[in-house]
Amino acid sequence: MTDCIFCKIGAGEIPAKFVYEDEDIVAFPDIQPQRPVHILVIPRRHIVSLAEATPSDEALMGRMLGVANRIATSQGSTDGFRVIINTGPIGGQEVMHLHMHIVGGPDPVGPMLKRV
Ligand code: AMP
Ligand code: ZN
C-alpha cells in the first residue's frame, strides 16, 4: 500500500533498526517505547488489522507469534512479556497495518487494563 508507513518500513523505504527480518516479517523497536523492551512485529505485506485478516493470513500470524516469543527473549525480556494487537477504533489502533507490540523488560508490565 503506497501511503502506509509500515509498508514503507517493511520495504526498507523508511529506516528502522530491524531486530529480526525474513521474507515475510520484520521487527523493530517502537519509536515511542512504553517499556524498556517495546518491539513491533509486522508482516511486510499490507494487512489492515486483525479484524481484516483472513484464514489465508493465519499461518503468517502464527509465525509472527513465534518471532515475537524469540525476540522478547533475545531483546532482554527473559522472564515473560506481553503481546498486544490493538485492533480498530475500539482497540485504539493508530497505524492501520497489522502489528504486534511486544512489551516487557526486567520488571512486570503491570495490570492489563485499568478497571472500569
Ligand atoms: P497502535 O496504536 O497499535 O496502532 O500503535 C502504533 C505504534 O507504532 C505506536 O506505538 C507508535 O509509537 C509506533 N510507530 C509509529 N511510527 C513508527 C515508526 N516510524 N517506527 C517505529 N514505531 C512507530
Ligand atoms: Zn501497510
mmCIF file of C-alpha atoms and ligand atoms in Angstrom:
data_model
loop_
_atom_site.group_PDB
_atom_site.id
_atom_site.type_symbol
_atom_site.label_atom_id
_atom_site.label_comp_id
_atom_site.label_asym_id
_atom_site.label_seq_id
_atom_site.Cartn_x
_atom_site.Cartn_y
_atom_site.Cartn_z
ATOM 1 C CA MET A 1 0.000 0.000 0.000
ATOM 2 C CA THR A 2 1.563 3.290 -1.103
ATOM 3 C CA ASP A 3 0.712 5.549 1.827
ATOM 4 C CA CYS A 4 1.291 3.114 4.658
ATOM 5 C CA ILE A 5 4.224 3.828 6.984
ATOM 6 C CA PHE A 6 4.643 0.188 7.988
ATOM 7 C CA CYS A 7 4.590 -0.981 4.347
ATOM 8 C CA LYS A 8 7.408 1.516 3.770
ATOM 9 C CA ILE A 9 9.357 0.235 6.766
ATOM 10 C CA GLY A 10 8.842 -3.356 5.579
ATOM 11 C CA ALA A 11 10.102 -2.393 2.123
ATOM 12 C CA GLY A 12 13.148 -0.574 3.551
ATOM 13 C CA GLU A 13 11.920 2.802 2.250
ATOM 14 C CA ILE A 14 11.750 4.298 5.759
ATOM 15 C CA PRO A 15 14.642 3.419 8.046
ATOM 16 C CA ALA A 16 14.078 1.196 11.062
ATOM 17 C CA LYS A 17 16.566 -0.849 13.034
ATOM 18 C CA PHE A 18 15.401 -4.381 12.343
ATOM 19 C CA VAL A 19 15.944 -6.739 15.251
ATOM 20 C CA TYR A 20 14.506 -9.513 13.064
ATOM 21 C CA GLU A 21 13.706 -9.862 9.384
ATOM 22 C CA ASP A 22 12.786 -12.583 6.959
ATOM 23 C CA GLU A 23 10.959 -12.756 3.665
ATOM 24 C CA ASP A 24 7.550 -12.078 5.222
ATOM 25 C CA ILE A 25 8.094 -10.473 8.641
ATOM 26 C CA VAL A 26 10.145 -7.651 10.151
ATOM 27 C CA ALA A 27 10.519 -6.483 13.752
ATOM 28 C CA PHE A 28 11.877 -3.169 15.017
ATOM 29 C CA PRO A 29 11.754 -1.000 18.157
ATOM 30 C CA ASP A 30 8.688 1.170 18.700
ATOM 31 C CA ILE A 31 9.610 4.817 18.137
ATOM 32 C CA GLN A 32 7.868 5.762 21.416
ATOM 33 C CA PRO A 33 8.688 2.888 23.745
ATOM 34 C CA GLN A 34 6.266 2.340 26.613
ATOM 35 C CA ARG A 35 8.505 -0.191 28.395
ATOM 36 C CA PRO A 36 12.265 -0.986 28.420
ATOM 37 C CA VAL A 37 11.513 -3.639 25.788
ATOM 38 C CA HIS A 38 8.970 -2.479 23.178
ATOM 39 C CA ILE A 39 9.248 -4.085 19.757
ATOM 40 C CA LEU A 40 6.784 -4.138 16.863
ATOM 41 C CA VAL A 41 6.392 -7.265 14.728
ATOM 42 C CA ILE A 42 4.742 -6.686 11.341
ATOM 43 C CA PRO A 43 4.096 -8.570 8.124
ATOM 44 C CA ARG A 44 5.807 -6.984 5.116
ATOM 45 C CA ARG A 45 2.543 -7.489 3.239
ATOM 46 C CA HIS A 46 -0.240 -4.995 3.960
ATOM 47 C CA ILE A 47 -2.940 -6.430 6.223
ATOM 48 C CA VAL A 48 -5.102 -3.659 7.664
ATOM 49 C CA SER A 49 -5.797 -5.192 11.060
ATOM 50 C CA LEU A 50 -6.536 -8.427 12.854
ATOM 51 C CA ALA A 51 -10.210 -7.772 12.123
ATOM 52 C CA GLU A 52 -9.447 -7.722 8.380
ATOM 53 C CA ALA A 53 -7.216 -10.799 8.396
ATOM 54 C CA THR A 54 -8.496 -13.868 6.571
ATOM 55 C CA PRO A 55 -7.852 -17.579 7.091
ATOM 56 C CA SER A 56 -5.111 -17.315 4.464
ATOM 57 C CA ASP A 57 -3.220 -14.961 6.834
ATOM 58 C CA GLU A 58 -3.334 -17.341 9.787
ATOM 59 C CA ALA A 59 -0.087 -19.205 9.096
ATOM 60 C CA LEU A 60 1.721 -15.872 8.792
ATOM 61 C CA MET A 61 0.216 -14.602 12.048
ATOM 62 C CA GLY A 62 1.220 -17.826 13.781
ATOM 63 C CA ARG A 63 4.778 -17.298 12.594
ATOM 64 C CA MET A 64 4.648 -13.701 13.869
ATOM 65 C CA LEU A 65 3.833 -15.041 17.342
ATOM 66 C CA GLY A 66 6.813 -17.392 17.203
ATOM 67 C CA VAL A 67 9.036 -14.490 16.153
ATOM 68 C CA ALA A 68 7.568 -12.380 18.982
ATOM 69 C CA ASN A 69 8.496 -15.034 21.520
ATOM 70 C CA ARG A 70 12.076 -15.376 20.308
ATOM 71 C CA ILE A 71 12.607 -11.623 20.042
ATOM 72 C CA ALA A 72 11.238 -10.923 23.517
ATOM 73 C CA THR A 73 13.831 -13.254 24.976
ATOM 74 C CA SER A 74 16.719 -12.039 22.833
ATOM 75 C CA GLN A 75 15.848 -8.385 23.481
ATOM 76 C CA GLY A 76 16.043 -8.815 27.259
ATOM 77 C CA SER A 77 12.545 -9.718 28.383
ATOM 78 C CA THR A 78 13.710 -13.097 29.564
ATOM 79 C CA ASP A 79 11.087 -13.861 32.188
ATOM 80 C CA GLY A 80 7.908 -13.238 30.216
ATOM 81 C CA PHE A 81 6.404 -10.471 28.140
ATOM 82 C CA ARG A 82 3.093 -9.226 26.756
ATOM 83 C CA VAL A 83 1.885 -9.279 23.157
ATOM 84 C CA ILE A 84 -0.719 -6.661 22.243
ATOM 85 C CA ILE A 85 -2.613 -6.299 18.971
ATOM 86 C CA ASN A 86 -4.617 -3.085 19.017
ATOM 87 C CA THR A 87 -7.472 -3.573 16.576
ATOM 88 C CA GLY A 88 -9.731 -0.929 15.042
ATOM 89 C CA PRO A 89 -11.133 2.171 16.739
ATOM 90 C CA ILE A 90 -12.287 0.348 19.883
ATOM 91 C CA GLY A 91 -8.867 -1.257 20.282
ATOM 92 C CA GLY A 92 -7.077 2.068 19.801
ATOM 93 C CA GLN A 93 -5.259 1.092 16.600
ATOM 94 C CA GLU A 94 -3.464 4.116 15.143
ATOM 95 C CA VAL A 95 -1.387 2.590 12.358
ATOM 96 C CA MET A 96 -3.686 0.672 10.024
ATOM 97 C CA HIS A 97 -1.221 -2.088 9.174
ATOM 98 C CA LEU A 98 -1.382 -5.179 11.372
ATOM 99 C CA HIS A 99 1.283 -5.173 14.068
ATOM 100 C CA MET A 100 2.035 -6.932 17.321
ATOM 101 C CA HIS A 101 3.509 -4.955 20.202
ATOM 102 C CA ILE A 102 5.890 -6.949 22.385
ATOM 103 C CA VAL A 103 6.298 -5.189 25.701
ATOM 104 C CA GLY A 104 8.395 -6.267 28.627
ATOM 105 C CA GLY A 105 11.696 -5.793 30.346
ATOM 106 C CA PRO A 106 13.142 -6.589 33.703
ATOM 107 C CA ASP A 107 10.025 -5.534 35.656
ATOM 108 C CA PRO A 108 6.405 -6.720 35.415
ATOM 109 C CA VAL A 109 4.387 -4.864 32.786
ATOM 110 C CA GLY A 110 1.521 -4.331 35.245
ATOM 111 C CA PRO A 111 -2.256 -4.641 35.012
ATOM 112 C CA MET A 112 -3.603 -5.313 31.543
ATOM 113 C CA LEU A 113 -6.270 -2.621 31.752
ATOM 114 C CA LYS A 114 -7.465 -0.077 34.251
ATOM 115 C CA ARG A 115 -10.694 -1.226 35.826
ATOM 116 C CA VAL A 116 -13.868 0.437 34.528
HETATM 117 P P1 AMP B 1 -1.082 1.290 17.517
HETATM 118 O O1 AMP B 1 -1.754 2.261 18.434
HETATM 119 O O2 AMP B 1 -1.179 -0.123 17.994
HETATM 120 O O3 AMP B 1 -1.519 1.463 16.080
HETATM 121 O O4 AMP B 1 0.459 1.627 17.620
HETATM 122 C C1 AMP B 1 1.237 2.118 16.604
HETATM 123 C C2 AMP B 1 2.638 2.222 17.155
HETATM 124 O O5 AMP B 1 3.515 2.489 16.085
HETATM 125 C C3 AMP B 1 2.830 3.307 18.204
HETATM 126 O O6 AMP B 1 3.273 2.710 19.430
HETATM 127 C C4 AMP B 1 3.915 4.205 17.589
HETATM 128 O O7 AMP B 1 4.820 4.692 18.545
HETATM 129 C C5 AMP B 1 4.571 3.261 16.589
HETATM 130 N N1 AMP B 1 5.216 3.892 15.441
HETATM 131 C C6 AMP B 1 4.674 4.790 14.592
HETATM 132 N N2 AMP B 1 5.562 5.129 13.639
HETATM 133 C C7 AMP B 1 6.691 4.409 13.883
HETATM 134 C C8 AMP B 1 7.958 4.319 13.258
HETATM 135 N N3 AMP B 1 8.282 5.040 12.170
HETATM 136 N N4 AMP B 1 8.878 3.478 13.791
HETATM 137 C C9 AMP B 1 8.582 2.757 14.891
HETATM 138 N N5 AMP B 1 7.403 2.797 15.511
HETATM 139 C C10 AMP B 1 6.465 3.625 15.036
HETATM 140 ZN ZN ZN B 2 0.827 -1.341 5.114
#
